[in-house]
PDB file of C-alpha atoms in Angstrom:
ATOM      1  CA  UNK A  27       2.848  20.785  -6.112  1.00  0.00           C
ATOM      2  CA  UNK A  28       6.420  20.144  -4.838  1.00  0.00           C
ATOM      3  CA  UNK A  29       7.898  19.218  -1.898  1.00  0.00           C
ATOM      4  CA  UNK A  30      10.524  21.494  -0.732  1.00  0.00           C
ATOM      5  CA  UNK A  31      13.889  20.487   1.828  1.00  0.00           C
ATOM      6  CA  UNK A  32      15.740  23.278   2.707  1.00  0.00           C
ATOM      7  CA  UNK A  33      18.783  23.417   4.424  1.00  0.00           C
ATOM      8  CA  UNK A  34      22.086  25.428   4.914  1.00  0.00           C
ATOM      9  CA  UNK A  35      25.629  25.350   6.447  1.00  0.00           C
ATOM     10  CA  UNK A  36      26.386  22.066   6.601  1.00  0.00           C
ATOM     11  CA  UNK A  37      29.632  22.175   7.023  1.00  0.00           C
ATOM     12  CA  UNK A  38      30.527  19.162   5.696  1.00  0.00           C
ATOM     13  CA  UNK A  39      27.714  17.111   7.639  1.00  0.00           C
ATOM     14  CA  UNK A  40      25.574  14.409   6.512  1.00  0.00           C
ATOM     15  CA  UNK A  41      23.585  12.351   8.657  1.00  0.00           C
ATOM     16  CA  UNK A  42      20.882   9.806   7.885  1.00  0.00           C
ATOM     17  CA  UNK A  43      18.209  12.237   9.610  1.00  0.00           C
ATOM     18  CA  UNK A  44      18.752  14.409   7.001  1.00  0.00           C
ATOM     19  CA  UNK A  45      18.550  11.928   4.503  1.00  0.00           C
ATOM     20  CA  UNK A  46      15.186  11.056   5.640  1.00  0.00           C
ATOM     21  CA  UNK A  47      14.100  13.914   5.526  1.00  0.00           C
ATOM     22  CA  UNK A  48      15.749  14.749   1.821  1.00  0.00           C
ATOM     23  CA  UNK A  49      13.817  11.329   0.670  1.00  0.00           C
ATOM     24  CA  UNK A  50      10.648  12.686   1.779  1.00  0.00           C
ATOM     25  CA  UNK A  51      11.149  15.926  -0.722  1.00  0.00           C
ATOM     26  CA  UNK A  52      10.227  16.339  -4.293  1.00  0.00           C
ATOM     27  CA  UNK A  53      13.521  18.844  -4.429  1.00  0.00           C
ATOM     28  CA  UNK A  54      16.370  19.914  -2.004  1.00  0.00           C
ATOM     29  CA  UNK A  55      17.444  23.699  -1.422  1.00  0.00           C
ATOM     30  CA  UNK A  56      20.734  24.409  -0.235  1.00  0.00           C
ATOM     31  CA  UNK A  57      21.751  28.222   0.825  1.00  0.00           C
ATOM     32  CA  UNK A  58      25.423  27.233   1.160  1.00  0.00           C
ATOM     33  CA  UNK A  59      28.144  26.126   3.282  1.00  0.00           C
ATOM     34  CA  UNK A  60      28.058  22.910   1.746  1.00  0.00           C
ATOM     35  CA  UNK A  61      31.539  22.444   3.092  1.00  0.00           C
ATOM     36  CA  UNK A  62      32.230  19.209   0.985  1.00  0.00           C
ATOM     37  CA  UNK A  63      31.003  17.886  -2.417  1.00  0.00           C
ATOM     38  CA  UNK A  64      30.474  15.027  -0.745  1.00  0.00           C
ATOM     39  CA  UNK A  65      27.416  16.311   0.987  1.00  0.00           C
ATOM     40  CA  UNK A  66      25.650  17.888  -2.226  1.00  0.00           C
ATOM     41  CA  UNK A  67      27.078  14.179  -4.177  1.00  0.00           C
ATOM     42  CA  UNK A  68      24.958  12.308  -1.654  1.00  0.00           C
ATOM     43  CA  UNK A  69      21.407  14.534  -2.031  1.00  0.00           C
ATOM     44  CA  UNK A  70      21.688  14.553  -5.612  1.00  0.00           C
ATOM     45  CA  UNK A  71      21.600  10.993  -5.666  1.00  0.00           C
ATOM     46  CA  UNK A  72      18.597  11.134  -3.962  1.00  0.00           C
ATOM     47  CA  UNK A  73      16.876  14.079  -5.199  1.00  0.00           C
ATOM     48  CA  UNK A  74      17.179  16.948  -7.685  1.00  0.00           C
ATOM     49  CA  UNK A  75      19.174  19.503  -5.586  1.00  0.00           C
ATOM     50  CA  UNK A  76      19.403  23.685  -6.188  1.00  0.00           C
ATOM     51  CA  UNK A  77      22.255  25.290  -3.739  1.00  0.00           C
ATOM     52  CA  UNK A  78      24.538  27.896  -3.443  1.00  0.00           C
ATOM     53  CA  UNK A  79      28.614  28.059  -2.855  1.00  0.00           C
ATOM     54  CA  UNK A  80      28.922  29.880   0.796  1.00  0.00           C
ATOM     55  CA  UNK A  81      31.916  31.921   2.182  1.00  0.00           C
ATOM     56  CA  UNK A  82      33.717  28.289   3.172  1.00  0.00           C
ATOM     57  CA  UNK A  83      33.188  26.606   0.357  1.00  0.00           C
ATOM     58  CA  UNK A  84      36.350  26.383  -1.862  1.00  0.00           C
ATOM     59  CA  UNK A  85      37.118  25.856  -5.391  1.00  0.00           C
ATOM     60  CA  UNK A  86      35.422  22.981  -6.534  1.00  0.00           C
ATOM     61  CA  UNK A  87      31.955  23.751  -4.542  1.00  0.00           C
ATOM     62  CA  UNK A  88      32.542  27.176  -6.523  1.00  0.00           C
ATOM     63  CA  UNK A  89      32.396  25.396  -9.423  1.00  0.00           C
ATOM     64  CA  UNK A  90      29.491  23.378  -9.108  1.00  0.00           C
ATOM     65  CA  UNK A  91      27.437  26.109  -7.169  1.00  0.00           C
ATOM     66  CA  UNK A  92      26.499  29.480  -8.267  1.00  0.00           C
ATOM     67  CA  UNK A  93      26.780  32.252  -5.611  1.00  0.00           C
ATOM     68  CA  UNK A  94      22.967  33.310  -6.485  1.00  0.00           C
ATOM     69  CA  UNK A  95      20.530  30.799  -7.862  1.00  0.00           C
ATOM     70  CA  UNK A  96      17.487  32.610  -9.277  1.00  0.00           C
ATOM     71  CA  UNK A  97      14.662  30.262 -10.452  1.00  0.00           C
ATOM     72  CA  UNK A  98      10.780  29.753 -10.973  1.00  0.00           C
ATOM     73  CA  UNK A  99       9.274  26.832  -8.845  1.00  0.00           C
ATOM     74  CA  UNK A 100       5.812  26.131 -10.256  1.00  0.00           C
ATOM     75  CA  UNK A 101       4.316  29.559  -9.682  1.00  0.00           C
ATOM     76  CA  UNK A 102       7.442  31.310  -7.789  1.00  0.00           C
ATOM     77  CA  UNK A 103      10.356  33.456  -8.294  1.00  0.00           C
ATOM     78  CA  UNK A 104      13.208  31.865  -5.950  1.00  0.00           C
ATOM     79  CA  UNK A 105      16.355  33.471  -5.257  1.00  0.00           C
ATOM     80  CA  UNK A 106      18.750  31.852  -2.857  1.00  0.00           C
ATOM     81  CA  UNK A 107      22.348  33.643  -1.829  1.00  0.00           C
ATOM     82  CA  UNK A 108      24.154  32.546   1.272  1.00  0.00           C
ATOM     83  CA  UNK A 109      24.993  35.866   2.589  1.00  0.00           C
ATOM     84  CA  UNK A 110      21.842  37.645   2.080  1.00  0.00           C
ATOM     85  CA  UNK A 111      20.569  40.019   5.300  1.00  0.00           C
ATOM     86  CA  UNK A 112      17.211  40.187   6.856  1.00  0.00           C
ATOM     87  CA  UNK A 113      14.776  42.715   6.306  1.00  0.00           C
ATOM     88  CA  UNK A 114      14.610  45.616   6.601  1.00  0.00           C
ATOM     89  CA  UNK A 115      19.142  45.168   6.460  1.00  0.00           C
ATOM     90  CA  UNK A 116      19.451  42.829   3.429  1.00  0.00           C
ATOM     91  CA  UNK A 117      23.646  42.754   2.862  1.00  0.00           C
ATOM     92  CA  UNK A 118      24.737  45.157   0.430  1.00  0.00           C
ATOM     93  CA  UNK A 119      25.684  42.600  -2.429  1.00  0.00           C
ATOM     94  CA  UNK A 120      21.726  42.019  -2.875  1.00  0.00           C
ATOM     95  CA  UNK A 121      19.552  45.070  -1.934  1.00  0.00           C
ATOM     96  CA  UNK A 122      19.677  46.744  -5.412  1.00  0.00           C
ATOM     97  CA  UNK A 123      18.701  43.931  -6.809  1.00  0.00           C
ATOM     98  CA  UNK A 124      15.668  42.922  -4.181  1.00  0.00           C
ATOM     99  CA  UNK A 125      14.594  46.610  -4.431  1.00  0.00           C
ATOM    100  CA  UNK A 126      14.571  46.905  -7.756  1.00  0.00           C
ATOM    101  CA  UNK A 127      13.321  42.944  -8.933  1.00  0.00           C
ATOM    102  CA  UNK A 128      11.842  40.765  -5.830  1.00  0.00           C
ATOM    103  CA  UNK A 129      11.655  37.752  -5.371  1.00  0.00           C
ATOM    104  CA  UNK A 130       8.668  36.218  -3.839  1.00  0.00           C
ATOM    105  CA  UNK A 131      11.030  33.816  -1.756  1.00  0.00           C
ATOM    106  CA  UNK A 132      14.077  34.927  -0.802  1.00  0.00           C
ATOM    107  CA  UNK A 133      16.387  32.105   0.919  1.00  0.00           C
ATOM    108  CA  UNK A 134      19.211  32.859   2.521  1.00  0.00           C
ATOM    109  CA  UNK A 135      21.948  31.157   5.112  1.00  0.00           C
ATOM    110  CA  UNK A 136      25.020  32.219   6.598  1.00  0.00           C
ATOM    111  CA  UNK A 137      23.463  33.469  10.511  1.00  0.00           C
ATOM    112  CA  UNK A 138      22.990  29.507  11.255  1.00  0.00           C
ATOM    113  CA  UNK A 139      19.948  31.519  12.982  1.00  0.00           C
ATOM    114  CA  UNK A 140      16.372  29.947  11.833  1.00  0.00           C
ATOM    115  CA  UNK A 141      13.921  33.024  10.907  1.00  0.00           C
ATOM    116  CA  UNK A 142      10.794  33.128   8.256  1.00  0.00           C
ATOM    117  CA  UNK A 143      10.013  36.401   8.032  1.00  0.00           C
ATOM    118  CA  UNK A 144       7.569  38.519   5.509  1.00  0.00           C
ATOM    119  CA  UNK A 145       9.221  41.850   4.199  1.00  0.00           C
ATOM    120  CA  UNK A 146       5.863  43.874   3.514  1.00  0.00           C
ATOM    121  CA  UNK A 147       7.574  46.795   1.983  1.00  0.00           C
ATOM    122  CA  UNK A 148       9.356  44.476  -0.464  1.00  0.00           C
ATOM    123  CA  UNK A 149       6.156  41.884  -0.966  1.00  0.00           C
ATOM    124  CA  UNK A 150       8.070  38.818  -0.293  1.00  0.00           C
ATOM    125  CA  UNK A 151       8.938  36.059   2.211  1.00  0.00           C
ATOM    126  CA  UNK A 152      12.102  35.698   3.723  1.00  0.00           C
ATOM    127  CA  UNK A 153      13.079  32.446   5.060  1.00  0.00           C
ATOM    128  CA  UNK A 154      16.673  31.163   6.481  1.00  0.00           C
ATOM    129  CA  UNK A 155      16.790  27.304   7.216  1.00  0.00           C
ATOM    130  CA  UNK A 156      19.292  27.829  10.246  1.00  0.00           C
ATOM    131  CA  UNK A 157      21.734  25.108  10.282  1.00  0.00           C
ATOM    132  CA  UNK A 158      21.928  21.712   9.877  1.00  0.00           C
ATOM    133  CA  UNK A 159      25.700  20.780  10.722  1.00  0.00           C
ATOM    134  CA  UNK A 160      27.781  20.829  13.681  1.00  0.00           C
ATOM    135  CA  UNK A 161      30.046  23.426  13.305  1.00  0.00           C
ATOM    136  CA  UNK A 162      28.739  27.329  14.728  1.00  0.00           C
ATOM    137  CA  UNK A 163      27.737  28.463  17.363  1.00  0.00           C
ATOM    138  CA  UNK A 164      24.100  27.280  17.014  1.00  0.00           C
ATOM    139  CA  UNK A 165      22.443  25.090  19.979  1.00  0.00           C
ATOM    140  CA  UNK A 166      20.086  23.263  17.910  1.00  0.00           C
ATOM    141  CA  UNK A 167      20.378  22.235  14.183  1.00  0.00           C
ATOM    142  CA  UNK A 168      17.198  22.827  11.914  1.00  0.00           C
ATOM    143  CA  UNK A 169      15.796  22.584   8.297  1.00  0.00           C
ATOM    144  CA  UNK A 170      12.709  23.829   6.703  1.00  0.00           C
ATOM    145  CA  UNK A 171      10.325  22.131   4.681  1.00  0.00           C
ATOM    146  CA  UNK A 172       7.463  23.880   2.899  1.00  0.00           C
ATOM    147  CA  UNK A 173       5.376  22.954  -0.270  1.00  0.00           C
ATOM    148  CA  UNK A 174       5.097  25.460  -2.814  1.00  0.00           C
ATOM    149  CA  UNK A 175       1.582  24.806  -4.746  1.00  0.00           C
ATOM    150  CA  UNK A 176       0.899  26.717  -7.729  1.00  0.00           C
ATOM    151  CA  UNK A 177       1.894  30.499  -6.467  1.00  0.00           C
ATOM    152  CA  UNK A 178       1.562  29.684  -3.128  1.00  0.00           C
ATOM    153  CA  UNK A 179       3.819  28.701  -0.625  1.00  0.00           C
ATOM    154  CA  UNK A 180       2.056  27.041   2.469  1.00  0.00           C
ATOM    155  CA  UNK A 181       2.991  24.162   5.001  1.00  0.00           C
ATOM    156  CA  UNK A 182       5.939  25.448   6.484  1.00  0.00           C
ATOM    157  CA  UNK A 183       7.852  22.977   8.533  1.00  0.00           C
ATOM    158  CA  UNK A 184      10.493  23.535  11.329  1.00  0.00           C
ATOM    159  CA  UNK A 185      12.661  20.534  11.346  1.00  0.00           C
ATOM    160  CA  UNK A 186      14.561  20.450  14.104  1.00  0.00           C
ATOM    161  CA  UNK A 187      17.559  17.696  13.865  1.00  0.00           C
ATOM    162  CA  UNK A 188      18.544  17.779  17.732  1.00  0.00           C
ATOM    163  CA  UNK A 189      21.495  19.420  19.672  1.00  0.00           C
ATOM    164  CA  UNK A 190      24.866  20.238  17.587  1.00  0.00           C
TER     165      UNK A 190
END
């Protein structure tokens, strides 16, 4: 069983509710927008972290960060992007791919708009954490937090961190 924190577009941001919240996890997920190493540097220390680079990270997130991670938690074929779509419209960068090989998770950020959603054509679950910083033009900031057990994925958690 493992204890999943995921978050996106942080834009820099790091707050101790957060940190609470990444102490509580067996691993953090981050869809990208990290913003500043600083932020990934501080959850790592805490946690083993997965993430992506987003369209505002520069260089040196770029770097560190893939822009697709693709990996098997326990009994589950993860793929996180940043820029990713929502189904049925998944971006054009990833549909081949998703039609061709899905996922059973598929994480994206980038809307800074919180939606779990279940693509039945494509068999597999869709979730976007929202996001957790203060920069956008979202009202409230959010995380997710969900425990993947075996091949399932179950407990699903809206975290919402207040008003940006």
């Amino acid at each position: 069983m493992t204890k999943v924190l995921l978050l996106s577009d942080t834009h820099s941001h790091m707050d101790d509710t957060i940190l609470k919240y990444a102490a509580m996890a067996d691993e953090i997920w981050h869809a990208g927008d990290i913003g500043d190493l600083k932020v990934t540097d501080t959850l790592q220390k805490l946690k083993p972290l997965k993430g992506v680079y987003g369209n505002i990270d520069n260089h040196k997130i770029q770097l560190e960060f893939p822009l697709n991670n693709r990996f098997m938690c326990e009994g589950v074929d993860v793929w996180i992007t940043h820029i990713g779509g929502y189904p049925p419209k998944y971006n054009g960068k990833v549909r081949e791919e998703l039609q061709q090989n899905p996922p059973k998770l598929f994480i994206c950020g980038h809307s800074h708009i919180l939606k779990v959603q279940w693509d039945k054509k494509l068999d597999l679950l869709h979730m976007n954490p929202g996001a957790c910083g203060k920069h956008g033009f979202h009202q409230v900031r959010t995380m997710l937090r969900f425990v993947i057990d075996g091949p399932e994925i179950r407990d699903l958690e809206i975290v919402e961190l207040g008003k940006r």
